[in-house]
CSV table of C-alpha atoms and ligand atoms in Angstrom, one decimal:
chain,number,residue,atom,x,y,z
A,11,MET,CA,-6.3,20.4,-3.6
A,12,THR,CA,-5.3,22.3,-0.3
A,13,ARG,CA,-2.9,20.4,1.8
A,14,TYR,CA,-0.8,21.9,4.9
A,15,GLY,CA,0.5,18.6,6.6
A,16,PRO,CA,-1.2,16.7,9.1
A,17,MET,CA,-4.3,18.4,9.7
A,18,TYR,CA,-4.0,17.2,13.1
A,19,GLY,CA,-1.7,17.1,15.8
A,20,PRO,CA,2.0,17.5,15.4
A,21,ASP,CA,3.9,17.7,12.0
A,22,ILE,CA,5.5,14.4,11.7
A,23,THR,CA,5.6,11.6,9.3
A,24,PHE,CA,5.2,7.8,9.1
A,25,LEU,CA,8.0,7.1,11.5
A,26,GLY,CA,9.9,9.3,10.3
A,27,VAL,CA,10.2,8.8,7.0
A,28,ASP,CA,11.3,11.8,4.6
A,29,ARG,CA,8.2,14.0,3.4
A,30,CYS,CA,7.5,15.1,-0.3
A,31,ASP,CA,4.7,17.2,-1.8
A,32,LEU,CA,2.4,16.5,-4.0
A,33,THR,CA,2.5,19.7,-5.9
A,34,ASP,CA,6.0,19.1,-6.8
A,35,PRO,CA,6.6,16.2,-8.7
A,36,ALA,CA,10.1,16.5,-8.1
A,37,SER,CA,9.7,16.0,-4.6
A,38,PHE,CA,8.3,12.3,-4.7
A,39,GLU,CA,10.3,11.3,-8.5
A,40,GLY,CA,11.3,7.4,-8.4
A,41,ALA,CA,9.5,7.1,-4.7
A,42,ASP,CA,8.3,3.5,-4.7
A,43,VAL,CA,5.7,4.0,-2.0
A,44,VAL,CA,3.9,7.7,-0.6
A,45,ILE,CA,2.1,7.3,2.5
A,46,LEU,CA,-1.4,9.9,2.2
A,47,GLY,CA,-3.3,10.8,4.7
A,48,ALA,CA,-7.3,11.5,4.4
A,49,PRO,CA,-8.6,12.4,7.8
A,50,PHE,CA,-11.9,12.1,7.0
A,51,ASP,CA,-14.8,10.7,9.1
A,52,GLY,CA,-18.0,12.7,7.6
A,53,GLY,CA,-19.4,9.1,6.4
A,54,THR,CA,-19.6,7.2,9.9
A,55,SER,CA,-23.1,5.6,10.3
A,56,HIS,CA,-22.0,5.7,13.9
A,57,ARG,CA,-19.4,6.6,16.4
A,58,PRO,CA,-17.0,9.0,14.5
A,59,GLY,CA,-13.3,9.9,15.4
A,60,ALA,CA,-11.4,7.9,12.2
A,61,ARG,CA,-10.6,11.5,11.4
A,62,PHE,CA,-7.3,11.2,13.9
A,63,GLY,CA,-6.5,7.7,12.3
A,64,PRO,CA,-3.4,9.2,9.9
A,65,MET,CA,-1.8,11.0,13.4
A,66,ALA,CA,-2.2,8.1,15.5
A,67,MET,CA,-0.8,5.4,12.8
A,68,ARG,CA,2.2,7.8,11.8
A,69,GLN,CA,3.1,7.8,15.6
A,70,ALA,CA,2.3,4.9,17.3
A,71,CYS,CA,5.6,2.9,17.9
A,72,TYR,CA,7.9,2.6,20.6
A,73,LEU,CA,10.6,2.9,19.0
A,74,ALA,CA,12.9,5.6,17.7
A,75,HIS,CA,11.2,7.6,14.6
A,76,ASP,CA,14.4,7.1,12.3
A,77,GLY,CA,12.7,6.2,9.0
A,78,SER,CA,14.4,2.6,9.3
A,79,ARG,CA,12.6,-0.4,10.6
A,80,PRO,CA,14.0,-3.9,9.7
A,81,SER,CA,12.3,-6.5,9.7
A,82,LEU,CA,13.0,-9.9,11.9
A,83,ALA,CA,10.6,-12.3,9.9
A,84,LEU,CA,11.1,-10.3,6.1
A,85,ARG,CA,15.0,-10.0,6.8
A,86,VAL,CA,14.3,-6.1,5.3
A,87,ASP,CA,14.0,-2.7,5.8
A,88,GLY,CA,10.7,-1.9,5.0
A,89,LEU,CA,11.5,1.9,5.2
A,90,LYS,CA,14.8,2.3,3.7
A,91,ASP,CA,15.1,-0.6,1.1
A,92,ILE,CA,12.7,1.2,-1.1
A,93,ARG,CA,11.9,4.6,-1.0
A,94,VAL,CA,9.0,5.7,1.1
A,95,LEU,CA,7.9,9.3,1.1
A,96,ASP,CA,4.8,10.6,3.3
A,97,ALA,CA,3.3,13.6,1.4
A,98,GLY,CA,1.0,14.5,4.7
A,99,ASP,CA,-2.9,14.5,4.8
A,100,VAL,CA,-5.4,15.7,2.1
A,101,GLU,CA,-7.4,18.7,3.8
A,102,CYS,CA,-10.6,16.8,4.2
A,103,PHE,CA,-13.2,18.9,6.3
A,104,SER,CA,-15.6,16.3,7.6
A,105,GLY,CA,-18.9,18.0,6.7
A,106,ASP,CA,-18.7,18.0,2.9
A,107,LEU,CA,-18.1,14.7,1.7
A,108,GLU,CA,-18.0,15.5,-2.0
A,109,THR,CA,-15.4,17.5,-1.8
A,110,SER,CA,-13.2,15.4,0.1
A,111,ILE,CA,-13.8,12.2,-1.9
A,112,ARG,CA,-12.6,14.6,-4.9
A,113,ASP,CA,-9.3,15.7,-3.3
A,114,ILE,CA,-8.5,12.4,-2.0
A,115,GLU,CA,-9.3,10.9,-5.5
A,116,ALA,CA,-6.7,13.3,-7.3
A,117,ALA,CA,-4.4,13.0,-4.9
A,118,VAL,CA,-4.0,9.3,-4.9
A,119,HIS,CA,-4.4,9.5,-8.9
A,120,THR,CA,-1.0,11.7,-8.9
A,121,ILE,CA,0.6,9.3,-6.8
A,122,ALA,CA,-0.2,6.3,-8.5
A,123,ALA,CA,0.4,7.9,-12.0
A,124,SER,CA,4.2,8.8,-10.8
A,125,GLY,CA,4.6,4.6,-10.6
A,126,ALA,CA,4.4,5.4,-6.8
A,127,ILE,CA,2.2,2.9,-4.5
A,128,PRO,CA,-0.1,5.0,-2.5
A,129,VAL,CA,-0.6,4.1,1.2
A,130,VAL,CA,-3.5,6.0,2.2
A,131,LEU,CA,-4.3,6.2,6.2
A,132,GLY,CA,-7.5,6.5,6.6
A,133,GLY,CA,-10.3,8.4,7.8
A,134,ASP,CA,-13.0,6.1,7.5
A,135,HIS,CA,-14.1,3.7,4.8
A,136,SER,CA,-16.0,6.4,2.5
A,137,ILE,CA,-12.2,6.6,1.5
A,138,ALA,CA,-12.1,3.0,-0.5
A,139,LEU,CA,-14.2,5.3,-3.4
A,140,PRO,CA,-11.4,7.8,-4.2
A,141,ASP,CA,-8.6,5.2,-3.2
A,142,ALA,CA,-9.1,2.4,-5.2
A,143,ARG,CA,-10.9,4.5,-7.9
A,144,GLY,CA,-7.5,7.4,-8.1
A,145,VAL,CA,-5.7,3.7,-8.6
A,146,ALA,CA,-7.3,2.6,-11.4
A,147,ARG,CA,-7.6,6.0,-13.0
A,148,HIS,CA,-4.0,5.0,-13.6
A,149,HIS,CA,-4.1,1.4,-13.8
A,150,GLY,CA,-7.0,1.1,-15.8
A,151,PHE,CA,-11.0,0.6,-14.8
A,152,GLY,CA,-11.6,-3.1,-14.5
A,153,ARG,CA,-7.5,-3.9,-14.4
A,154,VAL,CA,-7.1,-3.9,-10.3
A,155,SER,CA,-8.8,-6.7,-8.3
A,156,MET,CA,-9.9,-5.5,-4.7
A,157,ILE,CA,-9.0,-7.7,-1.5
A,158,HIS,CA,-11.3,-6.3,1.0
A,159,PHE,CA,-11.0,-7.4,5.2
A,160,ASP,CA,-13.5,-5.6,6.9
A,161,ALA,CA,-16.4,-7.3,9.3
A,162,HIS,CA,-18.7,-5.5,6.9
A,163,ALA,CA,-19.3,-5.9,3.3
A,164,ASP,CA,-19.8,-1.7,2.8
A,165,THR,CA,-22.1,-2.4,0.0
A,166,GLY,CA,-25.2,-0.6,0.7
A,167,GLU,CA,-27.1,1.4,-1.9
A,168,ILE,CA,-28.4,4.5,-0.1
A,169,GLU,CA,-27.7,5.1,3.4
A,170,PHE,CA,-29.3,8.3,5.8
A,171,GLY,CA,-30.2,9.6,2.3
A,172,HIS,CA,-27.1,9.5,0.7
A,173,LEU,CA,-25.3,8.0,-2.3
A,174,TYR,CA,-21.9,8.7,-0.2
A,175,GLY,CA,-20.9,7.2,3.3
A,176,HIS,CA,-18.5,4.5,5.1
A,177,GLY,CA,-21.4,1.6,4.3
A,178,GLN,CA,-21.4,2.1,0.5
A,179,PRO,CA,-17.9,2.6,-1.2
A,180,MET,CA,-17.7,-0.7,-2.5
A,181,ARG,CA,-20.8,-0.8,-4.5
A,182,ARG,CA,-20.0,2.7,-5.9
A,183,LEU,CA,-16.9,1.3,-7.0
A,184,ILE,CA,-18.5,-1.6,-8.6
A,185,GLU,CA,-20.9,0.9,-10.3
A,186,SER,CA,-18.7,3.4,-11.4
A,187,GLY,CA,-17.1,0.1,-13.5
A,188,ALA,CA,-13.6,1.0,-11.4
A,189,ILE,CA,-13.5,-2.3,-10.0
A,190,ARG,CA,-14.8,-5.5,-11.4
A,191,GLY,CA,-17.6,-7.5,-8.9
A,192,ASP,CA,-16.3,-10.6,-10.0
A,193,ARG,CA,-13.0,-9.3,-8.4
A,194,PHE,CA,-14.2,-8.3,-5.6
A,195,LEU,CA,-13.2,-10.4,-2.3
A,196,GLN,CA,-14.0,-9.6,1.1
A,197,ILE,CA,-12.6,-11.2,3.6
A,198,GLY,CA,-13.8,-11.7,7.5
A,199,LEU,CA,-17.4,-10.6,7.3
A,200,ARG,CA,-19.8,-11.3,10.2
A,201,GLY,CA,-22.5,-10.0,12.0
A,202,TYR,CA,-26.0,-8.6,11.1
A,203,TRP,CA,-25.6,-6.5,8.1
A,204,PRO,CA,-26.4,-6.2,5.4
A,205,GLY,CA,-29.6,-8.0,5.2
A,206,PRO,CA,-31.1,-10.3,1.9
A,207,GLU,CA,-31.6,-7.6,-0.6
A,208,VAL,CA,-28.0,-6.4,-0.3
A,209,LEU,CA,-26.3,-10.0,-0.6
A,210,SER,CA,-28.8,-10.6,-3.7
A,211,TRP,CA,-27.1,-7.7,-5.1
A,212,MET,CA,-23.8,-8.6,-4.3
A,213,ALA,CA,-24.2,-12.2,-5.7
A,214,ALA,CA,-25.5,-10.6,-9.0
A,215,GLN,CA,-22.1,-8.7,-9.2
A,216,HIS,CA,-20.3,-12.0,-8.6
A,217,MET,CA,-18.7,-10.8,-5.9
A,218,ARG,CA,-16.9,-13.6,-3.6
A,219,SER,CA,-17.3,-12.9,0.2
A,220,TYR,CA,-15.8,-15.0,2.8
A,221,GLU,CA,-17.6,-14.7,6.0
A,222,MET,CA,-16.0,-15.5,9.6
A,223,THR,CA,-17.8,-19.2,9.9
A,224,GLU,CA,-16.6,-20.2,6.1
A,225,ILE,CA,-12.7,-18.9,7.0
A,226,VAL,CA,-13.2,-21.0,10.2
A,227,HIS,CA,-14.5,-23.9,9.0
A,228,ARG,CA,-11.6,-24.0,5.9
A,229,GLY,CA,-9.0,-22.0,7.3
A,230,LEU,CA,-7.7,-18.9,6.7
A,231,THR,CA,-4.9,-20.3,4.4
A,232,GLU,CA,-6.6,-22.2,2.4
A,233,CYS,CA,-9.5,-18.9,1.7
A,234,LEU,CA,-6.7,-16.3,0.9
A,235,THR,CA,-4.8,-19.1,-1.7
A,236,GLU,CA,-8.5,-19.4,-3.1
A,237,ALA,CA,-8.9,-15.6,-3.5
A,238,PHE,CA,-5.5,-15.1,-4.7
A,239,ALA,CA,-6.0,-17.1,-7.8
A,240,ILE,CA,-9.5,-15.2,-8.5
A,241,ALA,CA,-7.6,-11.7,-8.3
A,242,LEU,CA,-5.1,-12.6,-10.5
A,243,ASP,CA,-7.0,-14.2,-12.8
A,244,ASP,CA,-6.7,-11.2,-15.6
A,245,CYS,CA,-5.7,-8.3,-13.3
A,246,ASP,CA,-2.8,-5.9,-13.8
A,247,GLY,CA,-2.7,-5.1,-10.4
A,248,ILE,CA,-4.0,-5.5,-6.6
A,249,PHE,CA,-5.5,-3.3,-4.6
A,250,LEU,CA,-5.8,-3.7,-0.7
A,251,SER,CA,-8.3,-1.9,1.7
A,252,VAL,CA,-7.7,-2.8,5.5
A,253,ASP,CA,-10.9,-2.0,7.5
A,254,ILE,CA,-9.0,-2.2,11.2
A,255,ASP,CA,-12.8,-4.0,12.3
A,256,VAL,CA,-11.8,-6.7,10.6
A,257,CYS,CA,-9.8,-7.8,13.6
A,258,ASP,CA,-11.8,-8.9,16.8
A,259,PRO,CA,-12.4,-5.7,18.8
A,260,GLY,CA,-10.4,-7.2,21.8
A,261,HIS,CA,-7.3,-7.0,19.1
A,262,ALA,CA,-9.0,-3.2,17.6
A,263,PRO,CA,-11.0,-1.7,20.2
A,264,GLY,CA,-10.6,1.7,18.8
A,265,THR,CA,-13.0,1.5,16.0
A,266,GLY,CA,-16.5,3.2,15.0
A,267,THR,CA,-18.6,0.0,14.3
A,268,PRO,CA,-16.7,-2.8,16.1
A,269,GLU,CA,-18.0,-6.7,15.1
A,270,PRO,CA,-16.9,-9.3,17.8
A,271,GLY,CA,-15.9,-12.0,16.8
A,272,GLY,CA,-13.3,-11.2,14.0
A,273,LEU,CA,-9.6,-12.1,13.1
A,274,SER,CA,-6.7,-11.8,15.6
A,275,ALA,CA,-3.9,-8.9,15.1
A,276,ARG,CA,-1.7,-11.6,14.3
A,277,GLU,CA,-4.4,-13.6,11.3
A,278,LEU,CA,-4.5,-9.8,9.8
A,279,LEU,CA,-0.5,-9.2,10.0
A,280,ASP,CA,0.4,-12.1,8.2
A,281,SER,CA,-2.5,-12.2,5.4
A,282,VAL,CA,-1.1,-8.4,4.9
A,283,ARG,CA,2.3,-9.7,4.9
A,284,ARG,CA,1.1,-12.5,2.2
A,285,ILE,CA,-0.7,-10.1,-0.1
A,286,CYS,CA,2.1,-7.6,-0.6
A,287,TYR,CA,5.0,-10.3,-0.6
A,288,GLU,CA,2.9,-12.9,-2.9
A,289,LEU,CA,0.6,-10.1,-5.3
A,290,PRO,CA,1.3,-7.0,-7.3
A,291,VAL,CA,-0.2,-4.6,-5.1
A,292,VAL,CA,-0.6,-1.3,-6.6
A,293,GLY,CA,-2.5,0.7,-3.8
A,294,LEU,CA,-3.5,0.0,-0.1
A,295,GLU,CA,-5.4,2.1,2.7
A,296,VAL,CA,-5.8,0.9,6.4
A,297,VAL,CA,-9.2,2.6,7.3
A,298,GLU,CA,-11.2,3.0,10.6
A,299,VAL,CA,-8.7,3.4,13.4
A,300,ALA,CA,-10.7,5.6,15.2
A,301,PRO,CA,-8.1,6.7,18.7
A,302,PRO,CA,-11.0,8.1,20.8
A,303,TYR,CA,-12.1,4.4,21.2
A,304,ASP,CA,-8.5,3.1,21.2
A,305,HIS,CA,-7.2,1.6,25.2
A,306,ALA,CA,-3.4,1.5,25.3
A,307,ASP,CA,-2.7,2.4,21.5
A,308,ILE,CA,-3.8,-1.2,21.0
A,309,THR,CA,-5.8,-0.1,17.6
A,310,ALA,CA,-3.3,2.7,16.4
A,311,LEU,CA,-0.4,0.1,17.0
A,312,LEU,CA,-1.8,-2.5,14.9
A,313,GLY,CA,-2.9,0.2,12.2
A,314,ASN,CA,0.8,1.0,12.1
A,315,ARG,CA,2.2,-2.3,11.8
A,316,VAL,CA,-0.2,-3.4,9.5
A,317,VAL,CA,1.4,-0.3,7.3
A,318,LEU,CA,4.6,-1.7,8.3
A,319,GLU,CA,4.4,-5.5,7.2
A,320,ALA,CA,2.7,-4.1,3.9
A,321,LEU,CA,5.9,-2.2,2.9
A,322,SER,CA,7.9,-4.9,4.3
A,323,ALA,CA,6.7,-7.6,2.3
A,324,ILE,CA,6.8,-4.8,-1.1
A,325,ALA,CA,10.1,-4.5,0.0
A,326,ARG,CA,10.8,-8.4,0.0
A,327,ARG,CA,9.2,-8.7,-3.3
A,328,ARG,CA,11.0,-6.3,-5.0
A,329,SER,CA,14.2,-7.4,-3.8
A,330,GLY,CA,14.0,-10.9,-6.0
A,331,ASP,CA,15.0,-13.0,-2.7
A,332,PRO,CA,12.5,-15.6,-2.7
A,333,TRP,CA,11.1,-15.6,1.4
A,334,ASP,CA,10.8,-19.1,3.4
A,335,PRO,CA,8.4,-18.3,5.8
A,336,ARG,CA,9.6,-21.7,7.7
A,337,ARG,CA,13.2,-20.2,7.7
A,338,PRO,CA,14.3,-19.9,11.5
A,339,LEU,CA,15.3,-16.6,12.8
A,340,LEU,CA,18.7,-18.0,14.2
A,341,ASP,CA,19.2,-21.2,14.5
A,342,GLY,CA,22.8,-21.7,16.8
A,343,ARG,CA,23.6,-25.2,16.3
B,406,LIG,MN1,-16.3,-1.6,8.7
């Protein structure tokens, strides 16, 4: 695997955290989290551009890039209270999907095997296959549950004559045995794909998919609580996959395959916070942020905050200090 820092744009790390080098194990020894860029968008079925996602998410913020972000809600610093490093980007040539998948999986596995949580910045959703399989290679095939936020099921069989692409990673993960179908939780699906054939394959795998109508009628909180119970049953860790298009295009316009009627930015952030605070997350990815279609950095900022929310919640979980969401920030009476 070759790596030369960020593939595109300035040589920066996520909000100024320290960098590390995956070819030098001493540089990330003892890290709690290692951020990795996977600037690959050769698996898109429609508009490309997510190759610029890692660059955009690393820098989208109006505060100083000083490697510190104290969370008002969680009262921890997700970049300082735990050790967070940035390993730069895996070198991905967009025209070479199989080599990119191989190299991303090796990098993710290296991070997981060191004991750190890999946080992968995509890239299109093709990278879910190497991301989750790289984590499962360390924790055990079938031992990691998947919580997958997306407008799309990503369980296609063959698209444009190919086994790999951003519409099929979840099927490949289940087929490979890395993730069990009955520990696969999907949140936020909607729209007009896939059709009945793919849905029956998903049903046969015992997947649990929460379409937006169910979420609206039962409430997101109840659906998540139910999904958590399934995810925690007979597993050793959770992989969290966030496709930014789970949010409504009004909240995340900068993405390749936008689908109207999704979650709000607030709902996604609250969900990510709950997952990373309440569950043993062993890996996560934020994918499909495509800056060429963004407006006013709305989507890049949301991707950045999804990562920060996850890191803050992981820090709070590891602090051992219970968190009460009803506690006021300040009450001067
Ligand atoms: Mn999607």
